[in-house]
Amino acid sequence: MVSLKDIASECGVSIATVSKALNDHSDIGAETKTRIRKAAKDMGYVPNAAAKSMKTNRTHNIGVLFMDDANSGLTHDFFAGVLESFKREVEREGYDITFISNDRSRPGRATYLEHARYRRFDGVIIANVHFDDPEVVELVKSNIPVVTIDHIYNETTTILSDNVGGMSDLVDFAVQNGHNRIAYIHGAESATTNLRLVTFNRKLEEYGIEVPEEYIKESPYRDTHGAYERTLELLKLRTRPTCIFYPDDYATYGGMRAIAERGLKIPDDISVVGFDGIKVARHIRPRLTTYRQNTEELGTLAAKSLVALIEKPKTTLIQQITVKGWLLEGDTLKKLN
Protein backbone atom coordinates (compact mmCIF):
# COMPACT_ATOMS: atom_id res chain seq x y z
CA MET A 1 0.00 0.00 0.00
CA VAL A 2 1.32 3.41 -0.99
CA SER A 3 1.99 5.73 1.98
CA LEU A 4 2.47 9.48 2.37
CA LYS A 5 6.15 8.74 2.93
CA ASP A 6 6.37 7.02 -0.48
CA ILE A 7 4.79 10.01 -2.20
CA ALA A 8 7.07 12.41 -0.31
CA SER A 9 10.11 10.45 -1.43
CA GLU A 10 8.92 10.41 -5.05
CA CYS A 11 8.27 14.16 -5.08
CA GLY A 12 11.26 15.21 -2.99
CA VAL A 13 9.19 16.97 -0.35
CA SER A 14 8.32 16.38 3.29
CA ILE A 15 5.50 14.13 4.48
CA ALA A 16 3.81 17.22 5.96
CA THR A 17 3.85 18.91 2.55
CA VAL A 18 2.26 15.86 0.93
CA SER A 19 -0.45 15.76 3.60
CA LYS A 20 -1.20 19.46 3.18
CA ALA A 21 -1.30 19.20 -0.61
CA LEU A 22 -3.72 16.28 -0.54
CA ASN A 23 -5.93 18.12 1.96
CA ASP A 24 -5.88 21.34 -0.09
CA HIS A 25 -4.16 23.57 2.49
CA SER A 26 -3.78 27.16 1.33
CA ASP A 27 -0.10 27.43 2.28
CA ILE A 28 0.90 24.97 -0.46
CA GLY A 29 1.29 26.41 -3.95
CA ALA A 30 -0.98 25.32 -6.80
CA GLU A 31 1.90 23.89 -8.85
CA THR A 32 3.15 21.81 -5.92
CA LYS A 33 -0.37 20.56 -5.17
CA THR A 34 -0.85 19.49 -8.78
CA ARG A 35 2.50 17.68 -8.87
CA ILE A 36 1.89 15.83 -5.59
CA ARG A 37 -1.70 14.88 -6.47
CA LYS A 38 -0.61 13.55 -9.85
CA ALA A 39 2.10 11.46 -8.20
CA ALA A 40 -0.39 10.13 -5.65
CA LYS A 41 -2.80 9.17 -8.42
CA ASP A 42 -0.11 7.56 -10.57
CA MET A 43 1.18 5.56 -7.59
CA GLY A 44 -2.33 4.33 -6.70
CA TYR A 45 -2.52 6.09 -3.34
CA VAL A 46 -5.76 5.51 -1.43
CA PRO A 47 -6.45 7.67 1.68
CA ASN A 48 -6.83 5.80 4.95
CA ALA A 49 -10.51 6.27 5.73
CA ALA A 50 -10.13 5.39 9.40
CA ALA A 51 -7.31 7.86 9.90
CA LYS A 52 -9.21 10.56 8.06
CA SER A 53 -12.27 9.89 10.21
CA MET A 54 -10.23 10.24 13.41
CA LYS A 55 -8.75 13.50 12.22
CA THR A 56 -12.01 15.13 11.08
CA ASN A 57 -14.37 13.33 13.48
CA ARG A 58 -16.41 12.45 10.38
CA THR A 59 -17.11 9.10 8.75
CA HIS A 60 -18.01 10.56 5.35
CA ASN A 61 -21.13 8.40 5.41
CA ILE A 62 -24.65 9.81 4.98
CA GLY A 63 -27.85 8.04 5.98
CA VAL A 64 -30.89 7.85 3.71
CA LEU A 65 -34.34 7.34 5.26
CA PHE A 66 -37.06 6.62 2.73
CA MET A 67 -40.37 4.83 2.98
CA ASP A 68 -43.66 5.11 1.11
CA ASP A 69 -47.06 3.49 1.64
CA ALA A 70 -46.71 1.42 -1.53
CA ASN A 71 -43.34 -0.01 -0.37
CA SER A 72 -42.02 0.78 -3.82
CA GLY A 73 -38.43 1.34 -2.73
CA LEU A 74 -36.10 2.37 -5.53
CA THR A 75 -38.80 1.73 -8.13
CA HIS A 76 -40.42 4.93 -6.85
CA ASP A 77 -39.82 7.17 -9.86
CA PHE A 78 -39.77 10.48 -8.00
CA PHE A 79 -37.48 9.33 -5.20
CA ALA A 80 -35.21 7.34 -7.50
CA GLY A 81 -34.64 10.50 -9.53
CA VAL A 82 -33.91 12.56 -6.41
CA LEU A 83 -31.61 9.89 -4.98
CA GLU A 84 -29.64 9.52 -8.21
CA SER A 85 -28.66 13.18 -8.30
CA PHE A 86 -28.21 13.29 -4.50
CA LYS A 87 -25.84 10.31 -4.59
CA ARG A 88 -23.86 11.74 -7.49
CA GLU A 89 -23.37 15.06 -5.71
CA VAL A 90 -22.38 13.66 -2.29
CA GLU A 91 -19.95 11.23 -3.90
CA ARG A 92 -18.37 14.19 -5.66
CA GLU A 93 -17.85 15.65 -2.18
CA GLY A 94 -16.29 12.41 -0.91
CA TYR A 95 -19.28 10.88 0.91
CA ASP A 96 -20.94 7.46 0.71
CA ILE A 97 -24.62 6.74 1.41
CA THR A 98 -26.26 4.00 3.49
CA PHE A 99 -29.97 3.29 3.77
CA ILE A 100 -31.54 3.34 7.23
CA SER A 101 -33.63 0.21 7.71
CA ASN A 102 -37.35 0.86 8.12
CA ASP A 103 -38.30 -2.78 8.70
CA ARG A 104 -40.15 -2.66 12.01
CA SER A 105 -40.96 -6.36 12.05
CA ARG A 106 -37.48 -7.36 13.21
CA PRO A 107 -37.28 -8.05 16.96
CA GLY A 108 -34.93 -5.77 18.86
CA ARG A 109 -34.59 -3.37 15.92
CA ALA A 110 -32.91 -0.02 16.50
CA THR A 111 -34.82 3.23 16.18
CA TYR A 112 -33.89 5.50 13.28
CA LEU A 113 -31.80 7.66 15.60
CA GLU A 114 -30.09 4.65 17.18
CA HIS A 115 -29.28 3.32 13.71
CA ALA A 116 -27.89 6.70 12.66
CA ARG A 117 -25.71 6.95 15.76
CA TYR A 118 -24.53 3.36 15.50
CA ARG A 119 -23.45 3.97 11.90
CA ARG A 120 -22.01 7.35 12.92
CA PHE A 121 -23.69 9.10 10.01
CA ASP A 122 -22.41 12.61 9.42
CA GLY A 123 -25.90 13.57 8.26
CA VAL A 124 -29.23 12.16 7.08
CA ILE A 125 -31.61 12.90 4.21
CA ILE A 126 -35.28 12.08 4.87
CA ALA A 127 -37.95 11.66 2.18
CA ASN A 128 -41.43 10.16 1.75
CA VAL A 129 -41.78 8.96 5.34
CA HIS A 130 -44.58 9.61 7.80
CA PHE A 131 -43.11 12.83 9.12
CA ASP A 132 -45.22 12.79 12.29
CA ASP A 133 -43.77 9.39 13.25
CA PRO A 134 -42.17 9.83 16.72
CA GLU A 135 -38.99 8.07 15.52
CA VAL A 136 -38.67 10.46 12.57
CA VAL A 137 -39.29 13.47 14.83
CA GLU A 138 -36.68 12.16 17.27
CA LEU A 139 -34.10 11.91 14.47
CA VAL A 140 -34.93 15.37 13.13
CA LYS A 141 -34.60 16.94 16.60
CA SER A 142 -31.26 15.23 17.31
CA ASN A 143 -27.84 16.86 16.85
CA ILE A 144 -27.31 15.01 13.56
CA PRO A 145 -27.55 17.32 10.51
CA VAL A 146 -30.76 16.54 8.60
CA VAL A 147 -32.27 17.68 5.31
CA THR A 148 -35.87 16.78 4.48
CA ILE A 149 -37.54 16.50 1.09
CA ASP A 150 -41.03 18.04 0.72
CA HIS A 151 -41.76 18.48 4.43
CA ILE A 152 -41.04 21.50 6.62
CA TYR A 153 -39.88 21.20 10.22
CA ASN A 154 -38.84 24.18 12.31
CA GLU A 155 -35.06 24.58 12.39
CA THR A 156 -34.53 22.01 9.61
CA THR A 157 -33.40 22.62 6.05
CA THR A 158 -36.02 21.47 3.55
CA ILE A 159 -35.91 21.10 -0.22
CA LEU A 160 -39.41 21.50 -1.63
CA SER A 161 -40.86 20.68 -5.00
CA ASP A 162 -43.08 23.53 -6.19
CA ASN A 163 -46.38 21.80 -5.44
CA VAL A 164 -48.29 25.09 -5.40
CA GLY A 165 -46.85 26.27 -8.71
CA GLY A 166 -47.29 22.86 -10.28
CA MET A 167 -50.95 22.52 -9.35
CA SER A 168 -51.59 26.13 -10.37
CA ASP A 169 -50.12 25.48 -13.82
CA LEU A 170 -52.22 22.34 -14.30
CA VAL A 171 -55.47 24.03 -13.25
CA ASP A 172 -54.71 27.03 -15.47
CA PHE A 173 -54.04 24.73 -18.42
CA ALA A 174 -57.27 22.76 -17.92
CA VAL A 175 -59.49 25.82 -17.47
CA GLN A 176 -57.91 27.71 -20.36
CA ASN A 177 -58.78 24.72 -22.54
CA GLY A 178 -62.45 25.02 -21.60
CA HIS A 179 -62.79 22.58 -18.68
CA ASN A 180 -65.04 23.62 -15.78
CA ARG A 181 -66.02 20.18 -14.43
CA ILE A 182 -62.71 19.04 -12.95
CA ALA A 183 -62.39 16.23 -10.39
CA TYR A 184 -59.36 15.54 -8.23
CA ILE A 185 -58.27 12.17 -6.85
CA HIS A 186 -55.66 13.32 -4.35
CA GLY A 187 -53.10 11.34 -2.37
CA ALA A 188 -53.23 10.33 1.28
CA GLU A 189 -53.02 13.14 3.82
CA SER A 190 -49.61 14.78 3.99
CA ALA A 191 -48.08 18.24 3.75
CA THR A 192 -47.64 17.72 0.00
CA THR A 193 -51.24 16.58 -0.48
CA ASN A 194 -52.59 19.51 1.52
CA LEU A 195 -50.61 22.03 -0.53
CA ARG A 196 -51.89 20.58 -3.79
CA LEU A 197 -55.50 20.21 -2.64
CA VAL A 198 -55.73 23.73 -1.22
CA THR A 199 -54.18 25.14 -4.40
CA PHE A 200 -56.59 23.12 -6.57
CA ASN A 201 -59.62 24.48 -4.70
CA ARG A 202 -58.28 28.03 -4.49
CA LYS A 203 -57.44 28.27 -8.20
CA LEU A 204 -60.86 27.00 -9.28
CA GLU A 205 -62.51 29.41 -6.86
CA GLU A 206 -60.55 32.25 -8.48
CA TYR A 207 -61.99 31.16 -11.83
CA GLY A 208 -65.49 31.11 -10.33
CA ILE A 209 -65.75 27.35 -10.81
CA GLU A 210 -67.55 25.34 -8.13
CA VAL A 211 -66.17 21.91 -7.27
CA PRO A 212 -68.90 19.44 -6.20
CA GLU A 213 -68.01 17.48 -3.08
CA GLU A 214 -68.33 14.21 -4.99
CA TYR A 215 -65.59 15.37 -7.38
CA ILE A 216 -62.96 15.12 -4.62
CA LYS A 217 -61.69 11.60 -3.90
CA GLU A 218 -58.71 10.14 -2.03
CA SER A 219 -56.39 7.33 -3.06
CA PRO A 220 -52.81 6.58 -1.93
CA TYR A 221 -49.93 7.75 -4.06
CA ARG A 222 -48.66 5.23 -6.63
CA ASP A 223 -51.75 3.06 -6.09
CA THR A 224 -53.18 2.07 -9.47
CA HIS A 225 -55.95 -0.04 -7.94
CA GLY A 226 -57.15 2.76 -5.67
CA ALA A 227 -57.11 5.22 -8.58
CA TYR A 228 -59.00 2.66 -10.70
CA GLU A 229 -61.76 2.32 -8.06
CA ARG A 230 -62.09 6.08 -7.46
CA THR A 231 -62.25 6.70 -11.21
CA LEU A 232 -65.12 4.24 -11.59
CA GLU A 233 -66.98 6.15 -8.87
CA LEU A 234 -66.51 9.41 -10.77
CA LEU A 235 -67.63 7.87 -14.05
CA LYS A 236 -70.88 6.68 -12.44
CA LEU A 237 -71.91 10.22 -11.46
CA ARG A 238 -74.95 11.66 -13.24
CA THR A 239 -72.87 14.70 -14.20
CA ARG A 240 -69.42 13.28 -14.61
CA PRO A 241 -66.31 15.46 -14.83
CA THR A 242 -64.75 16.35 -18.16
CA CYS A 243 -61.29 16.10 -16.62
CA ILE A 244 -59.79 14.10 -13.74
CA PHE A 245 -56.60 15.10 -11.89
CA TYR A 246 -54.62 12.27 -10.26
CA PRO A 247 -52.14 12.24 -7.34
CA ASP A 248 -49.25 11.10 -9.56
CA ASP A 249 -48.52 9.73 -13.01
CA TYR A 250 -48.34 6.12 -11.84
CA ALA A 251 -51.83 6.30 -10.30
CA THR A 252 -53.13 7.96 -13.46
CA TYR A 253 -52.62 4.75 -15.42
CA GLY A 254 -54.99 2.96 -13.03
CA GLY A 255 -57.58 5.60 -13.83
CA MET A 256 -56.96 5.26 -17.55
CA ARG A 257 -57.66 1.53 -17.28
CA ALA A 258 -61.02 2.22 -15.64
CA ILE A 259 -61.89 4.71 -18.38
CA ALA A 260 -60.98 2.23 -21.13
CA GLU A 261 -63.05 -0.52 -19.50
CA ARG A 262 -66.09 1.77 -19.60
CA GLY A 263 -65.62 2.09 -23.35
CA LEU A 264 -64.50 5.71 -23.17
CA LYS A 265 -61.61 7.29 -25.03
CA ILE A 266 -58.93 9.67 -23.75
CA PRO A 267 -59.09 12.59 -24.39
CA ASP A 268 -62.13 12.50 -26.71
CA ASP A 269 -64.59 11.46 -24.00
CA ILE A 270 -62.71 12.45 -20.85
CA SER A 271 -59.38 14.11 -20.06
CA VAL A 272 -56.82 13.01 -17.47
CA VAL A 273 -53.94 14.87 -15.80
CA GLY A 274 -51.05 13.43 -13.78
CA PHE A 275 -48.32 14.87 -11.56
CA ASP A 276 -44.58 13.99 -11.48
CA GLY A 277 -43.49 13.72 -15.11
CA ILE A 278 -42.02 10.22 -14.78
CA LYS A 279 -40.01 8.90 -17.71
CA VAL A 280 -42.54 6.28 -18.81
CA ALA A 281 -45.19 9.00 -19.15
CA ARG A 282 -43.19 10.48 -22.02
CA HIS A 283 -43.19 7.25 -24.02
CA ILE A 284 -46.67 5.73 -23.55
CA ARG A 285 -49.35 6.91 -25.98
CA PRO A 286 -51.30 9.03 -25.54
CA ARG A 287 -48.58 11.09 -23.88
CA LEU A 288 -49.72 12.11 -20.43
CA THR A 289 -50.50 15.73 -19.60
CA THR A 290 -48.63 16.25 -16.33
CA TYR A 291 -46.28 18.41 -14.29
CA ARG A 292 -42.63 17.44 -14.38
CA GLN A 293 -40.91 17.72 -10.99
CA ASN A 294 -37.24 18.66 -11.22
CA THR A 295 -35.78 15.65 -9.38
CA GLU A 296 -32.27 16.44 -10.64
CA GLU A 297 -32.26 19.84 -8.97
CA LEU A 298 -34.03 18.57 -5.84
CA GLY A 299 -31.39 15.89 -5.24
CA THR A 300 -28.45 18.14 -6.03
CA LEU A 301 -29.62 20.94 -3.73
CA ALA A 302 -30.39 18.45 -0.94
CA ALA A 303 -26.85 17.09 -1.20
CA LYS A 304 -25.18 20.50 -1.27
CA SER A 305 -27.29 21.70 1.66
CA LEU A 306 -26.53 18.64 3.77
CA VAL A 307 -22.79 18.72 3.07
CA ALA A 308 -22.75 22.41 4.01
CA LEU A 309 -24.53 21.64 7.31
CA ILE A 310 -21.97 18.91 8.02
CA GLU A 311 -18.81 20.78 7.06
CA LYS A 312 -19.73 24.40 7.89
CA PRO A 313 -22.32 24.24 10.67
CA LYS A 314 -21.43 27.67 12.08
CA THR A 315 -21.93 29.53 8.80
CA THR A 316 -24.72 27.56 7.11
CA LEU A 317 -28.26 28.89 7.46
CA ILE A 318 -31.31 26.69 7.92
CA GLN A 319 -33.52 27.34 4.91
CA GLN A 320 -36.46 26.18 2.82
CA ILE A 321 -35.66 25.97 -0.89
CA THR A 322 -38.43 25.58 -3.48
CA VAL A 323 -37.54 23.94 -6.79
CA LYS A 324 -39.73 24.72 -9.78
CA GLY A 325 -40.73 22.14 -12.39
CA TRP A 326 -42.58 22.57 -15.67
CA LEU A 327 -45.82 21.67 -17.43
CA LEU A 328 -45.78 18.83 -19.96
CA GLU A 329 -48.82 19.43 -22.18
CA GLY A 330 -49.04 15.87 -23.51
CA ASP A 331 -52.09 14.53 -25.35
CA THR A 332 -54.54 13.54 -22.59
CA LEU A 333 -56.33 16.87 -22.14
CA LYS A 334 -58.90 17.82 -24.77
CA LYS A 335 -59.43 21.40 -25.86
CA LEU A 336 -63.14 22.13 -25.32
CA ASN A 337 -63.23 25.78 -26.37
mmCIF file of N, CA and C in Angstrom, residues 108-186:
data_model
loop_
_atom_site.group_PDB
_atom_site.id
_atom_site.type_symbol
_atom_site.label_atom_id
_atom_site.label_comp_id
_atom_site.label_asym_id
_atom_site.label_seq_id
_atom_site.Cartn_x
_atom_site.Cartn_y
_atom_site.Cartn_z
ATOM 1 N N GLY A 108 -36.112 -6.457 18.346
ATOM 2 C CA GLY A 108 -34.931 -5.770 18.856
ATOM 3 C C GLY A 108 -34.335 -4.762 17.901
ATOM 4 N N ARG A 109 -35.117 -4.319 16.900
ATOM 5 C CA ARG A 109 -34.593 -3.365 15.921
ATOM 6 C C ARG A 109 -34.247 -2.038 16.589
ATOM 7 N N ALA A 110 -33.292 -1.339 16.001
ATOM 8 C CA ALA A 110 -32.910 -0.023 16.496
ATOM 9 C C ALA A 110 -33.869 1.031 15.953
ATOM 10 N N THR A 111 -34.056 2.101 16.705
ATOM 11 C CA THR A 111 -34.819 3.229 16.182
ATOM 12 C C THR A 111 -33.988 3.896 15.088
ATOM 13 N N TYR A 112 -34.621 4.804 14.343
ATOM 14 C CA TYR A 112 -33.894 5.497 13.281
ATOM 15 C C TYR A 112 -32.693 6.255 13.851
ATOM 16 N N LEU A 113 -32.900 6.912 14.985
ATOM 17 C CA LEU A 113 -31.800 7.665 15.598
ATOM 18 C C LEU A 113 -30.706 6.730 16.094
ATOM 19 N N GLU A 114 -31.093 5.616 16.715
ATOM 20 C CA GLU A 114 -30.092 4.648 17.183
ATOM 21 C C GLU A 114 -29.283 4.103 16.013
ATOM 22 N N HIS A 115 -29.963 3.810 14.908
ATOM 23 C CA HIS A 115 -29.277 3.324 13.706
ATOM 24 C C HIS A 115 -28.291 4.375 13.210
ATOM 25 N N ALA A 116 -28.748 5.621 13.158
ATOM 26 C CA ALA A 116 -27.891 6.699 12.659
ATOM 27 C C ALA A 116 -26.661 6.885 13.541
ATOM 28 N N ARG A 117 -26.845 6.786 14.846
ATOM 29 C CA ARG A 117 -25.706 6.952 15.762
ATOM 30 C C ARG A 117 -24.774 5.741 15.722
ATOM 31 N N TYR A 118 -25.358 4.566 15.591
ATOM 32 C CA TYR A 118 -24.530 3.362 15.500
ATOM 33 C C TYR A 118 -23.643 3.412 14.263
ATOM 34 N N ARG A 119 -24.216 3.870 13.151
ATOM 35 C CA ARG A 119 -23.454 3.971 11.898
ATOM 36 C C ARG A 119 -22.585 5.225 11.847
ATOM 37 N N ARG A 120 -22.770 6.096 12.840
ATOM 38 C CA ARG A 120 -22.013 7.353 12.923
ATOM 39 C C ARG A 120 -22.174 8.182 11.646
ATOM 40 N N PHE A 121 -23.421 8.286 11.197
ATOM 41 C CA PHE A 121 -23.686 9.099 10.011
ATOM 42 C C PHE A 121 -23.318 10.554 10.283
ATOM 43 N N ASP A 122 -22.701 11.178 9.307
ATOM 44 C CA ASP A 122 -22.409 12.605 9.417
ATOM 45 C C ASP A 122 -23.675 13.431 9.231
ATOM 46 N N GLY A 123 -24.640 12.889 8.508
ATOM 47 C CA GLY A 123 -25.900 13.573 8.256
ATOM 48 C C GLY A 123 -26.906 12.596 7.686
ATOM 49 N N VAL A 124 -28.158 13.027 7.577
ATOM 50 C CA VAL A 124 -29.231 12.156 7.082
ATOM 51 C C VAL A 124 -30.154 12.956 6.165
ATOM 52 N N ILE A 125 -30.564 12.342 5.067
ATOM 53 C CA ILE A 125 -31.613 12.898 4.211
ATOM 54 C C ILE A 125 -32.873 12.075 4.438
ATOM 55 N N ILE A 126 -34.015 12.753 4.571
ATOM 56 C CA ILE A 126 -35.280 12.084 4.866
ATOM 57 C C ILE A 126 -36.301 12.441 3.796
ATOM 58 N N ALA A 127 -36.950 11.418 3.228
ATOM 59 C CA ALA A 127 -37.949 11.658 2.179
ATOM 60 C C ALA A 127 -39.062 10.620 2.254
ATOM 61 N N ASN A 128 -40.276 11.054 1.943
ATOM 62 C CA ASN A 128 -41.426 10.159 1.751
ATOM 63 C C ASN A 128 -41.761 9.287 2.951
ATOM 64 N N VAL A 129 -41.411 9.725 4.150
ATOM 65 C CA VAL A 129 -41.784 8.961 5.340
ATOM 66 C C VAL A 129 -43.023 9.600 5.958
ATOM 67 N N HIS A 130 -43.523 8.976 7.018
ATOM 68 C CA HIS A 130 -44.579 9.611 7.800
ATOM 69 C C HIS A 130 -43.876 10.584 8.746
ATOM 70 N N PHE A 131 -43.933 11.856 8.411
ATOM 71 C CA PHE A 131 -43.111 12.833 9.116
ATOM 72 C C PHE A 131 -43.569 13.097 10.544
ATOM 73 N N ASP A 132 -44.781 12.643 10.908
ATOM 74 C CA ASP A 132 -45.215 12.794 12.292
ATOM 75 C C ASP A 132 -44.882 11.566 13.133
ATOM 76 N N ASP A 133 -44.230 10.585 12.536
ATOM 77 C CA ASP A 133 -43.775 9.391 13.252
ATOM 78 C C ASP A 133 -42.804 9.831 14.359
ATOM 79 N N PRO A 134 -43.042 9.418 15.616
ATOM 80 C CA PRO A 134 -42.166 9.827 16.721
ATOM 81 C C PRO A 134 -40.690 9.515 16.473
ATOM 82 N N GLU A 135 -40.395 8.402 15.793
ATOM 83 C CA GLU A 135 -38.994 8.072 15.515
ATOM 84 C C GLU A 135 -38.374 9.053 14.524
ATOM 85 N N VAL A 136 -39.166 9.483 13.547
ATOM 86 C CA VAL A 136 -38.673 10.464 12.575
ATOM 87 C C VAL A 136 -38.450 11.800 13.267
ATOM 88 N N VAL A 137 -39.414 12.211 14.092
ATOM 89 C CA VAL A 137 -39.292 13.474 14.826
ATOM 90 C C VAL A 137 -38.068 13.439 15.732
ATOM 91 N N GLU A 138 -37.837 12.304 16.393
ATOM 92 C CA GLU A 138 -36.678 12.156 17.271
ATOM 93 C C GLU A 138 -35.379 12.351 16.492
ATOM 94 N N LEU A 139 -35.298 11.778 15.302
ATOM 95 C CA LEU A 139 -34.103 11.911 14.470
ATOM 96 C C LEU A 139 -33.913 13.358 14.024
ATOM 97 N N VAL A 140 -35.008 13.987 13.598
ATOM 98 C CA VAL A 140 -34.929 15.375 13.126
ATOM 99 C C VAL A 140 -34.471 16.313 14.241
ATOM 100 N N LYS A 141 -34.922 16.059 15.468
ATOM 101 C CA LYS A 141 -34.596 16.935 16.597
ATOM 102 C C LYS A 141 -33.242 16.626 17.230
ATOM 103 N N SER A 142 -32.562 15.597 16.753
ATOM 104 C CA SER A 142 -31.257 15.233 17.308
ATOM 105 C C SER A 142 -30.190 16.219 16.833
ATOM 106 N N ASN A 143 -28.946 15.977 17.263
ATOM 107 C CA ASN A 143 -27.844 16.859 16.849
ATOM 108 C C ASN A 143 -27.210 16.418 15.534
ATOM 109 N N ILE A 144 -27.816 15.455 14.861
ATOM 110 C CA ILE A 144 -27.312 15.010 13.556
ATOM 111 C C ILE A 144 -27.880 15.930 12.475
ATOM 112 N N PRO A 145 -27.041 16.474 11.595
ATOM 113 C CA PRO A 145 -27.554 17.321 10.510
ATOM 114 C C PRO A 145 -28.551 16.557 9.638
ATOM 115 N N VAL A 146 -29.692 17.181 9.369
ATOM 116 C CA VAL A 146 -30.762 16.540 8.600
ATOM 117 C C VAL A 146 -31.279 17.501 7.534
ATOM 118 N N VAL A 147 -31.561 16.952 6.355
ATOM 119 C CA VAL A 147 -32.274 17.684 5.309
ATOM 120 C C VAL A 147 -33.491 16.854 4.930
ATOM 121 N N THR A 148 -34.654 17.487 4.858
ATOM 122 C CA THR A 148 -35.873 16.780 4.481
ATOM 123 C C THR A 148 -36.301 17.177 3.068
ATOM 124 N N ILE A 149 -36.986 16.247 2.415
ATOM 125 C CA ILE A 149 -37.541 16.500 1.086
ATOM 126 C C ILE A 149 -39.057 16.644 1.209
ATOM 127 N N ASP A 150 -39.579 17.791 0.797
ATOM 128 C CA ASP A 150 -41.032 18.038 0.722
ATOM 129 C C ASP A 150 -41.761 18.006 2.064
ATOM 130 N N HIS A 151 -41.068 18.325 3.157
ATOM 131 C CA HIS A 151 -41.764 18.484 4.434
ATOM 132 C C HIS A 151 -40.979 19.466 5.291
ATOM 133 N N ILE A 152 -41.692 20.442 5.852
ATOM 134 C CA ILE A 152 -41.039 21.498 6.622
ATOM 135 C C ILE A 152 -41.130 21.212 8.115
ATOM 136 N N TYR A 153 -39.968 21.185 8.766
ATOM 137 C CA TYR A 153 -39.877 21.205 10.223
ATOM 138 C C TYR A 153 -39.231 22.530 10.619
ATOM 139 N N ASN A 154 -39.553 23.015 11.807
ATOM 140 C CA ASN A 154 -38.839 24.180 12.312
ATOM 141 C C ASN A 154 -37.374 23.819 12.527
ATOM 142 N N GLU A 155 -36.499 24.739 12.183
ATOM 143 C CA GLU A 155 -35.057 24.578 12.390
ATOM 144 C C GLU A 155 -34.472 23.410 11.609
ATOM 145 N N THR A 156 -35.054 23.086 10.472
ATOM 146 C CA THR A 156 -34.529 22.012 9.614
ATOM 147 C C THR A 156 -34.545 22.474 8.164
ATOM 148 N N THR A 157 -33.446 22.261 7.466
ATOM 149 C CA THR A 157 -33.398 22.621 6.050
ATOM 150 C C THR A 157 -34.274 21.675 5.239
ATOM 151 N N THR A 158 -35.082 22.242 4.371
ATOM 152 C CA THR A 158 -36.020 21.466 3.555
ATOM 153 C C THR A 158 -35.892 21.863 2.094
ATOM 154 N N ILE A 159 -35.886 20.865 1.220
ATOM 155 C CA ILE A 159 -35.908 21.100 -0.217
ATOM 156 C C ILE A 159 -37.303 20.723 -0.705
ATOM 157 N N LEU A 160 -38.009 21.690 -1.267
ATOM 158 C CA LEU A 160 -39.410 21.503 -1.629
ATOM 159 C C LEU A 160 -39.608 21.525 -3.133
ATOM 160 N N SER A 161 -40.388 20.578 -3.628
ATOM 161 C CA SER A 161 -40.857 20.680 -4.999
ATOM 162 C C SER A 161 -41.964 21.731 -5.022
ATOM 163 N N ASP A 162 -42.102 22.440 -6.120
ATOM 164 C CA ASP A 162 -43.077 23.528 -6.192
ATOM 165 C C ASP A 162 -44.485 22.967 -6.409
ATOM 166 N N ASN A 163 -45.047 22.404 -5.343
ATOM 167 C CA ASN A 163 -46.379 21.805 -5.437
ATOM 168 C C ASN A 163 -47.459 22.842 -5.727
ATOM 169 N N VAL A 164 -47.308 24.023 -5.162
ATOM 170 C CA VAL A 164 -48.286 25.087 -5.399
ATOM 171 C C VAL A 164 -48.221 25.551 -6.848
ATOM 172 N N GLY A 165 -47.013 25.838 -7.326
ATOM 173 C CA GLY A 165 -46.853 26.275 -8.710
ATOM 174 C C GLY A 165 -47.267 25.209 -9.704
ATOM 175 N N GLY A 166 -46.945 23.956 -9.390
ATOM 176 C CA GLY A 166 -47.292 22.858 -10.284
ATOM 177 C C GLY A 166 -48.789 22.681 -10.428
ATOM 178 N N MET A 167 -49.495 22.666 -9.286
ATOM 179 C CA MET A 167 -50.951 22.519 -9.345
ATOM 180 C C MET A 167 -51.590 23.731 -10.005
ATOM 181 N N SER A 168 -51.055 24.914 -9.739
ATOM 182 C CA SER A 168 -51.586 26.127 -10.371
ATOM 183 C C SER A 168 -51.478 26.038 -11.889
ATOM 184 N N ASP A 169 -50.326 25.596 -12.371
ATOM 185 C CA ASP A 169 -50.120 25.478 -13.822
ATOM 186 C C ASP A 169 -51.095 24.481 -14.446
ATOM 187 N N LEU A 170 -51.326 23.365 -13.761
ATOM 188 C CA LEU A 170 -52.223 22.340 -14.296
ATOM 189 C C LEU A 170 -53.671 22.829 -14.343
ATOM 190 N N VAL A 171 -54.103 23.503 -13.272
ATOM 191 C CA VAL A 171 -55.473 24.034 -13.255
ATOM 192 C C VAL A 171 -55.635 25.102 -14.332
ATOM 193 N N ASP A 172 -54.652 25.996 -14.426
ATOM 194 C CA ASP A 172 -54.708 27.028 -15.471
ATOM 195 C C ASP A 172 -54.848 26.395 -16.855
ATOM 196 N N PHE A 173 -54.051 25.378 -17.106
ATOM 197 C CA PHE A 173 -54.042 24.734 -18.422
ATOM 198 C C PHE A 173 -55.396 24.092 -18.725
ATOM 199 N N ALA A 174 -55.976 23.417 -17.722
ATOM 200 C CA ALA A 174 -57.274 22.760 -17.923
ATOM 201 C C ALA A 174 -58.385 23.783 -18.163
ATOM 202 N N VAL A 175 -58.425 24.818 -17.340
ATOM 203 C CA VAL A 175 -59.489 25.823 -17.466
ATOM 204 C C VAL A 175 -59.347 26.597 -18.770
ATOM 205 N N GLN A 176 -58.123 26.955 -19.120
ATOM 206 C CA GLN A 176 -57.906 27.706 -20.360
ATOM 207 C C GLN A 176 -58.256 26.889 -21.598
ATOM 208 N N ASN A 177 -58.348 25.577 -21.438
ATOM 209 C CA ASN A 177 -58.782 24.716 -22.542
ATOM 210 C C ASN A 177 -60.267 24.373 -22.450
ATOM 211 N N GLY A 178 -60.991 25.124 -21.620
ATOM 212 C CA GLY A 178 -62.446 25.017 -21.603
ATOM 213 C C GLY A 178 -63.049 24.091 -20.568
ATOM 214 N N HIS A 179 -62.258 23.516 -19.677
ATOM 215 C CA HIS A 179 -62.794 22.581 -18.675
ATOM 216 C C HIS A 179 -63.299 23.342 -17.444
ATOM 217 N N ASN A 180 -64.509 23.037 -17.023
ATOM 218 C CA ASN A 180 -65.036 23.616 -15.782
ATOM 219 C C ASN A 180 -65.686 22.556 -14.886
ATOM 220 N N ARG A 181 -65.593 21.299 -15.286
ATOM 221 C CA ARG A 181 -66.020 20.175 -14.435
ATOM 222 C C ARG A 181 -64.784 19.298 -14.210
ATOM 223 N N ILE A 182 -64.006 19.689 -13.196
ATOM 224 C CA ILE A 182 -62.712 19.041 -12.950
ATOM 225 C C ILE A 182 -62.745 18.323 -11.609
ATOM 226 N N ALA A 183 -62.462 17.029 -11.618
ATOM 227 C CA ALA A 183 -62.394 16.226 -10.394
ATOM 228 C C ALA A 183 -60.935 16.041 -9.997
ATOM 229 N N TYR A 184 -60.724 15.733 -8.725
ATOM 230 C CA TYR A 184 -59.355 15.538 -8.230
ATOM 231 C C TYR A 184 -59.306 14.332 -7.298
ATOM 232 N N ILE A 185 -58.582 13.312 -7.720
ATOM 233 C CA ILE A 185 -58.275 12.173 -6.848
ATOM 234 C C ILE A 185 -56.913 12.476 -6.239
ATOM 235 N N HIS A 186 -56.914 12.914 -4.982
ATOM 236 C CA HIS A 186 -55.656 13.324 -4.351
ATOM 237 C C HIS A 186 -55.050 12.192 -3.532
#
